[in-house]
Coordinates of C-alpha atoms in Angstrom, one line a residue:
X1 CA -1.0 10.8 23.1
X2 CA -3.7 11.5 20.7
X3 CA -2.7 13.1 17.6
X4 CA -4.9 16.1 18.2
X5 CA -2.1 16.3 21.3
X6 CA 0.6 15.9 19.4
X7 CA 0.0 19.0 16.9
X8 CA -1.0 21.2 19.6
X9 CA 1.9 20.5 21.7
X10 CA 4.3 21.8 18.3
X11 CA 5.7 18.8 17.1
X12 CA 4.1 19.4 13.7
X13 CA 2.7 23.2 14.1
X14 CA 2.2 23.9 10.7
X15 CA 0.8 23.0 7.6
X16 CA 2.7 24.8 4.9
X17 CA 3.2 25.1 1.3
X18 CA 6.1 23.2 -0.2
X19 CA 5.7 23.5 -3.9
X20 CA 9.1 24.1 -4.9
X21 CA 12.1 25.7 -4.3
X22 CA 10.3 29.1 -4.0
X23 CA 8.2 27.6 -1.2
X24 CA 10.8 26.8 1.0
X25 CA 10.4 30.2 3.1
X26 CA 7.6 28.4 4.5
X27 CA 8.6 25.8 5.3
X28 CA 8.0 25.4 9.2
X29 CA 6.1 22.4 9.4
X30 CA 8.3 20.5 12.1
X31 CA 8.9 21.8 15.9
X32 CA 12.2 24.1 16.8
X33 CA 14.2 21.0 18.8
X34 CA 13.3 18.7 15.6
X35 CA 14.8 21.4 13.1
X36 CA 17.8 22.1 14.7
X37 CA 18.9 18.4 14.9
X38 CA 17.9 18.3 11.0
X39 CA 19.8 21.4 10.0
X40 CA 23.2 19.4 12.1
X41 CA 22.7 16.3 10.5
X42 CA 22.4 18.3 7.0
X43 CA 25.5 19.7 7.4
X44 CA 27.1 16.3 7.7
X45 CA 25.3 15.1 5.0
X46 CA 26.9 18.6 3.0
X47 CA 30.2 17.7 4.3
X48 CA 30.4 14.1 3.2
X49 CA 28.9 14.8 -0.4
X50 CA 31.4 17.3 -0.7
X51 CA 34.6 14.7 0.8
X52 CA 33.1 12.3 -1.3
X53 CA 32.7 14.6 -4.6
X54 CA 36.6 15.3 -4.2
X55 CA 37.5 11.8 -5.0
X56 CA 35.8 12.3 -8.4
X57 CA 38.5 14.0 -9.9
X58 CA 40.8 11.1 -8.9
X59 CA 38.8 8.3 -9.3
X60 CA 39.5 4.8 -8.3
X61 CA 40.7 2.6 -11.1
X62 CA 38.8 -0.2 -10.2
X63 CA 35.2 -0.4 -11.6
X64 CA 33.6 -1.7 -8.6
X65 CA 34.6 0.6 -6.5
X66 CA 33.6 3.4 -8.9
X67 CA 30.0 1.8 -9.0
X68 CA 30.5 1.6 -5.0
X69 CA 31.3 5.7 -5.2
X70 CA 29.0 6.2 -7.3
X71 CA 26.1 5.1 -5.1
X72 CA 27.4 6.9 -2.1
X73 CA 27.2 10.1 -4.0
X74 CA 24.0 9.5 -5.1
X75 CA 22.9 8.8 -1.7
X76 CA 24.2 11.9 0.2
X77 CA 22.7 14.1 -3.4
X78 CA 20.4 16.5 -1.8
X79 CA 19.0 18.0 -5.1
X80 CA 17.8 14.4 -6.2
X81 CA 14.7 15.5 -4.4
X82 CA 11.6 17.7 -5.5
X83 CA 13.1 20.8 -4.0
X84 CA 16.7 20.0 -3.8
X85 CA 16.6 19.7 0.4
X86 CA 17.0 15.6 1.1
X87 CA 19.0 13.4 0.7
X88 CA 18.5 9.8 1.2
X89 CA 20.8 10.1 3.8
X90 CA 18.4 12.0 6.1
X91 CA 17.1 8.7 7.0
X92 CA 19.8 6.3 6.8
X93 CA 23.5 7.9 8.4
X94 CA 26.1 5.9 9.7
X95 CA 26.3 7.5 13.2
X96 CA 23.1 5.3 13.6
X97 CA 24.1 2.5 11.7
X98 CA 22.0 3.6 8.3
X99 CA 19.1 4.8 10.0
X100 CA 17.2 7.5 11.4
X101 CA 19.7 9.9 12.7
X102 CA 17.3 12.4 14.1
X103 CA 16.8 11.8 18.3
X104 CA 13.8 14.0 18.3
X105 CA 12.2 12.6 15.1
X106 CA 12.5 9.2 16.8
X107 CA 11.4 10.0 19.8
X108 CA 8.5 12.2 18.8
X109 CA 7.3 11.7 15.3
X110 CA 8.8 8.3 14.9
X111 CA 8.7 8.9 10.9
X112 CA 10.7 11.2 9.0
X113 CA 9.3 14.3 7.0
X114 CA 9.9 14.6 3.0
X115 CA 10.8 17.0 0.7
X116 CA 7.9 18.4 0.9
X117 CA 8.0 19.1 5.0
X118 CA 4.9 18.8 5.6
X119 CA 4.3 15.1 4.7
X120 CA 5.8 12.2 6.7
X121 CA 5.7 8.8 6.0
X122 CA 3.8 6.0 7.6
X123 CA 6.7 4.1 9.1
X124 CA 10.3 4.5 10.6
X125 CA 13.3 4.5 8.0
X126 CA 14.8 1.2 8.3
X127 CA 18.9 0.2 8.0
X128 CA 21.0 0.3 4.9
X129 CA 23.1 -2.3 6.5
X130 CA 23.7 -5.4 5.4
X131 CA 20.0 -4.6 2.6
X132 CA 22.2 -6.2 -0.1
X133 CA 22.2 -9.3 1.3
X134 CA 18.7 -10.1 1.9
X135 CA 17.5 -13.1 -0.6
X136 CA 15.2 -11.9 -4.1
X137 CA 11.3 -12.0 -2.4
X138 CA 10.2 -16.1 -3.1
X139 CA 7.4 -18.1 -1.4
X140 CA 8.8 -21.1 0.5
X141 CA 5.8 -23.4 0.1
X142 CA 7.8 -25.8 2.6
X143 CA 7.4 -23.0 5.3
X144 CA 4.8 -21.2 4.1
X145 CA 6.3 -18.1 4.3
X146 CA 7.5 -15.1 2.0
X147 CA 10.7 -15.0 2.6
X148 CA 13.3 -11.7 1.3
X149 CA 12.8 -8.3 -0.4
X150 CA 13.6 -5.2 1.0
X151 CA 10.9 -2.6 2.7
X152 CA 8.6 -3.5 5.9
X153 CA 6.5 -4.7 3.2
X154 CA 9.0 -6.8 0.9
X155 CA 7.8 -4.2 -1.8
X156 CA 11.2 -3.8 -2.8
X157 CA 11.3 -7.9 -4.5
X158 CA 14.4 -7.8 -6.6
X159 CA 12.4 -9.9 -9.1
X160 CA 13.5 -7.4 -12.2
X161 CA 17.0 -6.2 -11.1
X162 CA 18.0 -9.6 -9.0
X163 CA 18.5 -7.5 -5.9
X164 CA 15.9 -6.4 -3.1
X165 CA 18.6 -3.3 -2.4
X166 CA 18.7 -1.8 -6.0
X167 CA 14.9 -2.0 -6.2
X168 CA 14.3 -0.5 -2.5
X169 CA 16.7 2.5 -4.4
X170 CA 14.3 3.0 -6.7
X171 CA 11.3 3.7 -4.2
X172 CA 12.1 7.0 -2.3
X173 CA 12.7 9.3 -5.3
X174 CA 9.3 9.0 -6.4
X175 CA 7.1 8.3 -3.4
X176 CA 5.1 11.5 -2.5
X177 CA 6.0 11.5 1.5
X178 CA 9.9 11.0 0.7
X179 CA 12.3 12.8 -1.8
X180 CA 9.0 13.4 -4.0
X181 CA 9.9 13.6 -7.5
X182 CA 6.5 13.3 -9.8
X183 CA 8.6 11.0 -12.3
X184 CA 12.0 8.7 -12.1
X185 CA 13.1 10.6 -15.0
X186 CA 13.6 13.2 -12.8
X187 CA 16.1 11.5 -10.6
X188 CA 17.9 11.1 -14.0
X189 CA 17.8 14.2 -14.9
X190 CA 19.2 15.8 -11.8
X191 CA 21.8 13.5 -11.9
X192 CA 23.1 14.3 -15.2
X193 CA 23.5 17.8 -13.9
X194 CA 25.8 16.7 -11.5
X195 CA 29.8 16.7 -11.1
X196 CA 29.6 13.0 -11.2
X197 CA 28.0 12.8 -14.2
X198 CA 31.5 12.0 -16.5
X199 CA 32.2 9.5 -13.9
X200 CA 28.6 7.9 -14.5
X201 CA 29.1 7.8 -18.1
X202 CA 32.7 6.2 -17.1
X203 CA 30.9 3.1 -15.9
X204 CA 27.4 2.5 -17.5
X205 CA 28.3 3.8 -20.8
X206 CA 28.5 7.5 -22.8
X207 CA 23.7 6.6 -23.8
X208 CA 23.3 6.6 -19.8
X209 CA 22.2 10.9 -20.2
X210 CA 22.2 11.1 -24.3
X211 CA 18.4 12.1 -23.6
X212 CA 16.8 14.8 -25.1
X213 CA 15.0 16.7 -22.3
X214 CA 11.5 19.0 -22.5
X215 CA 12.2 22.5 -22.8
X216 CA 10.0 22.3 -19.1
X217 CA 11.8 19.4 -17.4
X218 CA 12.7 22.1 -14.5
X219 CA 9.1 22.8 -13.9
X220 CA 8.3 18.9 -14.4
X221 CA 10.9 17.9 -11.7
X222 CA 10.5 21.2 -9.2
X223 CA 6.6 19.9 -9.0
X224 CA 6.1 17.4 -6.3
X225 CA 4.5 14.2 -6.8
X226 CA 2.2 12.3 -7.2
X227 CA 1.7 13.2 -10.7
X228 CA -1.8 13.2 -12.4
X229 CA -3.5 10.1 -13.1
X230 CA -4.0 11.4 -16.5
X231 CA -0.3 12.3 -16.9
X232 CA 1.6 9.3 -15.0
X233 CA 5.1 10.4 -16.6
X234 CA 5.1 13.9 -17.0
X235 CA 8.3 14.2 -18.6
X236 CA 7.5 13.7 -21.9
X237 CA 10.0 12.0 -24.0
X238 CA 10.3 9.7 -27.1
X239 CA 9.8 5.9 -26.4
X240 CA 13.6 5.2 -27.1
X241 CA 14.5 8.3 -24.4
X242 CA 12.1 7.4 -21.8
X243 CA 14.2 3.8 -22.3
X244 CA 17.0 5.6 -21.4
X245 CA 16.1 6.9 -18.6
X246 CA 14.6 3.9 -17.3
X247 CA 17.6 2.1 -17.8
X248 CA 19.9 4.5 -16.1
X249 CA 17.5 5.3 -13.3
X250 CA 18.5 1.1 -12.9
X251 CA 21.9 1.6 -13.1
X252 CA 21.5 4.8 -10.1
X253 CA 19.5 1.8 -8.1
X254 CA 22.2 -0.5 -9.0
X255 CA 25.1 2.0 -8.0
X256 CA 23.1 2.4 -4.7
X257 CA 23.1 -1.1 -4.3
X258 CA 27.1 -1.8 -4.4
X259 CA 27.5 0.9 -2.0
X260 CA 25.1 -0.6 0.6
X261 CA 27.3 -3.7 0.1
X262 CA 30.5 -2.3 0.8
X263 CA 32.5 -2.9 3.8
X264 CA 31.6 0.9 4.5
X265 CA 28.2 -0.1 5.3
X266 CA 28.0 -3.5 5.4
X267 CA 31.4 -4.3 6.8
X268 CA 30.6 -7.3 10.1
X269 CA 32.9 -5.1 12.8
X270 CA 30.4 -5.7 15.9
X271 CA 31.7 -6.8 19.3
X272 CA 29.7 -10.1 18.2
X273 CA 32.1 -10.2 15.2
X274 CA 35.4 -10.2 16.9
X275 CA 34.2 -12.8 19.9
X276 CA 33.2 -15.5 16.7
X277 CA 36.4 -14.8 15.2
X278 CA 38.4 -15.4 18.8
X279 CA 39.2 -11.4 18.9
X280 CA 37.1 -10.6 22.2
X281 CA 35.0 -12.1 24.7
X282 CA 31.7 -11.4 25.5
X283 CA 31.2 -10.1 29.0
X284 CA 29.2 -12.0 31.9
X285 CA 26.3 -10.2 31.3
X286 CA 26.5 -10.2 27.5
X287 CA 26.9 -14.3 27.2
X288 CA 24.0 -14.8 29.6
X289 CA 22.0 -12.5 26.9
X290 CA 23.5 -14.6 24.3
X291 CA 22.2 -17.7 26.0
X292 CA 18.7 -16.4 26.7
X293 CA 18.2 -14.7 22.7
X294 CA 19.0 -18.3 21.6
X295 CA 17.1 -20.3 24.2
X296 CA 14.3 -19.0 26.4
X297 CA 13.4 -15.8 25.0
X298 CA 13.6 -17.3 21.6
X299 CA 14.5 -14.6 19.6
X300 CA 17.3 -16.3 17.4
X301 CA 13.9 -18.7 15.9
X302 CA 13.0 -15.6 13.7
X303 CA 16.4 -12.8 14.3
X304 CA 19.0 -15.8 13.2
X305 CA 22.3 -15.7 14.2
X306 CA 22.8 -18.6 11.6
X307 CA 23.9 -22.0 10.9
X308 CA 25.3 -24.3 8.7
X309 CA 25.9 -22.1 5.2
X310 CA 24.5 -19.2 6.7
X311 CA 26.2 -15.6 7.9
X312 CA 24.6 -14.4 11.1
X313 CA 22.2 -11.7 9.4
X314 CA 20.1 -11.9 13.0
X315 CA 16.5 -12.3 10.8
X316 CA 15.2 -15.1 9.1
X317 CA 13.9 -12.9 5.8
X318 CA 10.6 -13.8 6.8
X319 CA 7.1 -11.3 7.8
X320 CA 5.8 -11.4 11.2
X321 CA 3.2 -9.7 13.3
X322 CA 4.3 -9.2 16.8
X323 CA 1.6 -7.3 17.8
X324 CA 2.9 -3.9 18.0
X325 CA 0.0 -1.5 19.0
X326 CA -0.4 2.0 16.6
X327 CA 1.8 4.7 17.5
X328 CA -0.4 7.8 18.1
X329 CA 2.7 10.1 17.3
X330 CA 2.6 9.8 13.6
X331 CA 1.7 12.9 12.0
X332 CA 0.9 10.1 8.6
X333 CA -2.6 9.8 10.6
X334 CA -3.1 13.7 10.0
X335 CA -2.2 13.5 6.2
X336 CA -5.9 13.2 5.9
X337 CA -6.8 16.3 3.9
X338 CA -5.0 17.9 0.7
X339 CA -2.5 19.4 1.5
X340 CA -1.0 22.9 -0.4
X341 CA -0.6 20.5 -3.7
X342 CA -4.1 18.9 -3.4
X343 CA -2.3 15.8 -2.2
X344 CA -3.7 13.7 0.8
X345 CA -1.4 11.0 1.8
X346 CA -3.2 9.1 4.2
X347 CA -7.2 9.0 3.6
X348 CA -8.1 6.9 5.8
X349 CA -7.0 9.7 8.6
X350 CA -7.0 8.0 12.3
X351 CA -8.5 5.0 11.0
X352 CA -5.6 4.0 9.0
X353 CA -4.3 0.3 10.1
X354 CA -1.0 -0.8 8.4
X355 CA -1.3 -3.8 6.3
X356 CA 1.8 -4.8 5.8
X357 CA 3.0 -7.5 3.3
X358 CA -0.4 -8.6 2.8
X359 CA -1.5 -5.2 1.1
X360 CA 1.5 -5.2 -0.9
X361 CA 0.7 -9.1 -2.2
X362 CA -3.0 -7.8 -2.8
X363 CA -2.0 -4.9 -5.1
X364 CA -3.8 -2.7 -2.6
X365 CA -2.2 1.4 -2.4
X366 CA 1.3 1.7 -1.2
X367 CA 3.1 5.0 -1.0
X368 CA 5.3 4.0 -3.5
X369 CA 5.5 1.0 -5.7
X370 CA 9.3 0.4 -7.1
X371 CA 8.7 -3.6 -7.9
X372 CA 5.7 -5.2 -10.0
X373 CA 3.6 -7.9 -7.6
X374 CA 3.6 -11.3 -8.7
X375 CA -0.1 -11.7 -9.3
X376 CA 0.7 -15.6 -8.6
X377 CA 1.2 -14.2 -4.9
X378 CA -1.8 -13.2 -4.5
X379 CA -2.9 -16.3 -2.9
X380 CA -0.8 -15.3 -0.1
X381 CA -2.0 -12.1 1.0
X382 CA -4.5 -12.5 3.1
X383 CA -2.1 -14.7 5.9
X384 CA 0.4 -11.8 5.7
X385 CA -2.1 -8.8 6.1
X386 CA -0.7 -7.5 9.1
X387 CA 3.1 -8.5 9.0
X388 CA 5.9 -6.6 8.3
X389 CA 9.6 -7.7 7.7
X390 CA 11.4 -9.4 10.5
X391 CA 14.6 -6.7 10.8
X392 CA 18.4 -7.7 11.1
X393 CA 19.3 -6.8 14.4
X394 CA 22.8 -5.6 13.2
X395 CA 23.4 -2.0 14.5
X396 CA 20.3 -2.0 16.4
X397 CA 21.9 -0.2 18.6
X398 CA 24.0 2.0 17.0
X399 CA 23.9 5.6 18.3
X400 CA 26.2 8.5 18.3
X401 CA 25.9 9.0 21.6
X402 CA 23.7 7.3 24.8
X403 CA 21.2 9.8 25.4
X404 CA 20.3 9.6 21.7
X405 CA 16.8 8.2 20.7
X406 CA 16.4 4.9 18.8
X407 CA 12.8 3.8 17.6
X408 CA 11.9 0.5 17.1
X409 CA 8.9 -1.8 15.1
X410 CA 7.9 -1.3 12.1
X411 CA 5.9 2.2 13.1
X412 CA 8.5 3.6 15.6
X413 CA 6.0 2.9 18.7
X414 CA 9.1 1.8 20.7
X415 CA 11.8 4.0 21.9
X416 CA 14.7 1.9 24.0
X417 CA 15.8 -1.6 23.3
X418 CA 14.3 -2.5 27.1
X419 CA 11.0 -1.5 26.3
X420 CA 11.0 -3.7 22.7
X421 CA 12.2 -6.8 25.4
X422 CA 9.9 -6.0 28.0
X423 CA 6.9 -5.9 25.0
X424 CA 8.0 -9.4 23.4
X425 CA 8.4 -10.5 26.8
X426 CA 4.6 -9.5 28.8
X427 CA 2.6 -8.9 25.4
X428 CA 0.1 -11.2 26.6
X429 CA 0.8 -11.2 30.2
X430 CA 0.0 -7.8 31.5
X431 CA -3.5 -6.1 30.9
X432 CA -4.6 -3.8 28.0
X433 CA -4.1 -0.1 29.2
X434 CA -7.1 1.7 29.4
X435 CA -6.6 5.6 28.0
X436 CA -4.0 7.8 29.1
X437 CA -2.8 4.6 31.3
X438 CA 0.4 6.2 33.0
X439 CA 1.4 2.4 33.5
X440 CA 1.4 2.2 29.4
X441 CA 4.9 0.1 28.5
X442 CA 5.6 -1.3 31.9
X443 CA 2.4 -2.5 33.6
X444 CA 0.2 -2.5 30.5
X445 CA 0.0 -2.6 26.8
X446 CA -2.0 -0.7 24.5
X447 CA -4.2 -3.4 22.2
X448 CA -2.3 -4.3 19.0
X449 CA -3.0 -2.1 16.1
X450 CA -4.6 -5.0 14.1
X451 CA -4.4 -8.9 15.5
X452 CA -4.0 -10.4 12.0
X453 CA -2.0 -13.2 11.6
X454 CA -0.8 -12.1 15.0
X455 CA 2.6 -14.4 16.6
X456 CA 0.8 -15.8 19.3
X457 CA 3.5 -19.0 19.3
X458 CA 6.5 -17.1 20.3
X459 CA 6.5 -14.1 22.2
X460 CA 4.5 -12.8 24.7
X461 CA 4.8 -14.5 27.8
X462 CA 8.1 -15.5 27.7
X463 CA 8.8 -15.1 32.1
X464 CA 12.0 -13.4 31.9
X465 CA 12.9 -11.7 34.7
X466 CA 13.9 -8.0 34.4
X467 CA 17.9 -8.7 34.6
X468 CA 16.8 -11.3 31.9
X469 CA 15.7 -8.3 29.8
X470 CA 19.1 -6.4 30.4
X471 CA 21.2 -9.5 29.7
X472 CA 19.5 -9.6 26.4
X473 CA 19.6 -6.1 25.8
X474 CA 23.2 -5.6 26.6
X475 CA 24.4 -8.8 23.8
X476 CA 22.2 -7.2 21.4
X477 CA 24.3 -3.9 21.8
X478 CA 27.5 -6.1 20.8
X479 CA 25.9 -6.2 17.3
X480 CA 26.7 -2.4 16.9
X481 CA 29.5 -2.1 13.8
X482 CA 32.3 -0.3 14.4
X483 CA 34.0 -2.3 17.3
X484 CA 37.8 -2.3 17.9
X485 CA 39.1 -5.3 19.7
X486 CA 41.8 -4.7 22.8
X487 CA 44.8 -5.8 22.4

């Protein structure tokens, strides 16, 4: 559907202002279904910040997992936002295993809106789950692939803080479509406003807030971003405070990254789990699906289930380009003009075409930039312009309940497991639709948004049969966390 279609129809009606907390009577920028969902899945976020902020007073005795509480609270903290309404929860909840928990986000929109509710992202939120344990971005010249970070776009290296999770932290606060804050030390300011603020100092030492803040740090931080080219930190503080900051907006990242790690969120309880360890057994259908993502449909050659000295993360770490065509439902190709705040996200308007990894190697504009580029990388851009990170399939299935909506690539074109399969499976054996093609998805295929570096050598005309594709979609719903075995 064109976007033209998509605004008319109400599933972005309105472009509002959303300049601060005053501006939030205006706020109606996202359709009636698609705010009601939000407003239910807020409430859970309020209810677990506030379960969680009880353990404060009674904290555990053990520093890890006071770094590991730390990060959750910082995670379900609403007001570490531009105007104190998002978490970074609103993208990444456990019912969904730590990703989009909105059905008519992901079915419509695909992409989630920011603080600011009247800008969305270009992509789909990706997991939480198991991001700790994805390797520090390197170049395996054996290969000849990137392989690690965190992000669709590996912008998220771990190069500075040795871990792809803490620095993926680091990018949402500031980036203008997300939580929107104009500088980090804004993020550091809120918190040290918090109730977990003594229990902050507890851990990372009494200098993690001894700042001395502007007299207008409220007005600094309640003003989305971007800032101005001409003022790129706007909170103006000494050299040795903005040091301070710096350092503790690390140690926030770093908190953020323990909790990701936990057994809370990263905790290998899928029906896949318990049949390796002898607890279960797979069903008929399930090890035929098993048998098939290893062998014909080859999916285990890029989503590993491991091997010798490895843990079954189901992705290799690497970038691919699979071909998936632009999804016409994200509102990012509308972000075209300024908005209330003179910001335009997306210049480019309808013409945009995600680059992937290769823009990031190539220093080109990213929406928000939370690890330095290795300029000795740069060699490798232009074979990755057009890949994205290969995705554990860990929890790709998680849902809170089975008519709930689950999007899938990179750009949330997909929207069922089946019709991912059916894609990797007839790419390149069924025709290109032609507009408004009502076969689109079963028939056709739209072209892909950009053929660059496209995977021509493993996917798209694989001959499964359709109970082929259900066999593999039913074992990859045994990857969902959370499973208890019988007995």
């Amino acid at each position: 559907m064109p976007i033209a279609a998509i605004l008319a129809a109400g599933v972005v009606y309105a472009a509002c202002s959303a300049g601060g907390p005053s501006a939030q009577k205006g706020d109606a920028s996202l359709s009636p279904a698609a705010q009601r969902e939000i407003a239910q899945v807020e409430a859970e976020i309020d209810r677990i910040e506030a379960s969680t902020l009880q353990r404060v007073a009674a904290p555990p005795d053990n520093q890890v997992q006071q770094v590991e509480l730390l990060g959750k609270l910082l995670l379900y903290d609403k007001q570490l936002s531009v105007n104190r309404n998002e978490a970074c929860t609103l993208c990444h909840m456990p019912e969904t295993g730590f990703t989009g928990p909105v059905s008519e986000l992901n079915r419509t929109t695909g992409s989630y809106p920011g603080s600011v509710r009247t800008r969305f992202s270009n992509r789909k939120p990706q997991t939480h789950s198991y991001a700790p344990l994805a390797p520090v971005l390197h170049f395996n010249r054996a290969q000849g692939d990137m392989v690690g970070g965190n992000f669709w776009d590996m912008r998220a290296t771990g190069r500075r803080l040795g871990n792809p999770a803490a620095e993926q932290a680091q990018g949402p606060p500031t980036n203008p479509v997300e939580m929107g804050l104009p500088d980090s030390a804004c993020a550091v300011y809120r918190a040290s406003q918090r109730p977990y603020r003594g229990m902050f100092e507890t851990v990372w030492g009494k200098q993690a807030f001894a700042i001395a803040w502007p007299r207008n740090v409220d007005q600094v931080c309640n003003t989305p971003g971007p800032p101005t080219a001409a003022d790129p930190l706007p909170v103006h503080l000494s050299p040795l405070d903005r040091g301070r900051a710096a350092a503790t907006f690390d140690q926030m990242a770093q908190s953020i990254a323990g909790y990701e790690a936990s057994a809370e969120v990263t905790p290998f309880s899928s029906k896949y789990d318990a049949v390796q360890g002898g607890k279960a057994k797979f069903t008929a259908q399930e090890q035929a699906g098993y048998a098939l993502f290893r062998g014909k449909a080859r999916c285990n050659e890029c989503h590993r289930d491991g091997g010798p000295g490895e843990e079954p993360m189901f992705t290799d770490f690497t970038a691919s380009n699979i071909g998936t065509p632009a999804n016409p439902r994200l509102p990012y190709y509308a972000e075209n003009r300024p908005d209330a705040q003179g910001y335009a996200a997306n210049p480019a308007g309808r013409s945009y075409v995600d680059g992937g990894v290769g823009v990031f190697l190539a220093g080109g504009a990213v929406l928000s930039r939370p690890s330095a580029v290795d300029a000795r990388w740069a060699g490798q851009a232009a074979g990755n312009m057009g890949r994205v990170r290969v995705p554990t399939l860990r929890n790709v299935d998680k849902r809170p309940y089975p008519a709930f909506v689950k999007a899938y690539g990179h750009n949330g074109y997909f929207t069922s497991l089946k019709a991912i399969v059916h894609y990797y499976n007839t790419r390149d054996a069924l025709p290109r639709c032609k507009a408004n093609d009502p076969g689109e998805g079963k028939t056709c295929w739209p072209a892909p948004e950009t053929t660059q570096n496209m995977n021509t050598s493993k996917m798209g005309r694989l001959g499964l049969t359709d109970a082929e594709e259900d066999a593999i979609v039913a074992f990859m719903k045994t990857l969902s966390d959370g499973f208890t075995p019988v007995g």
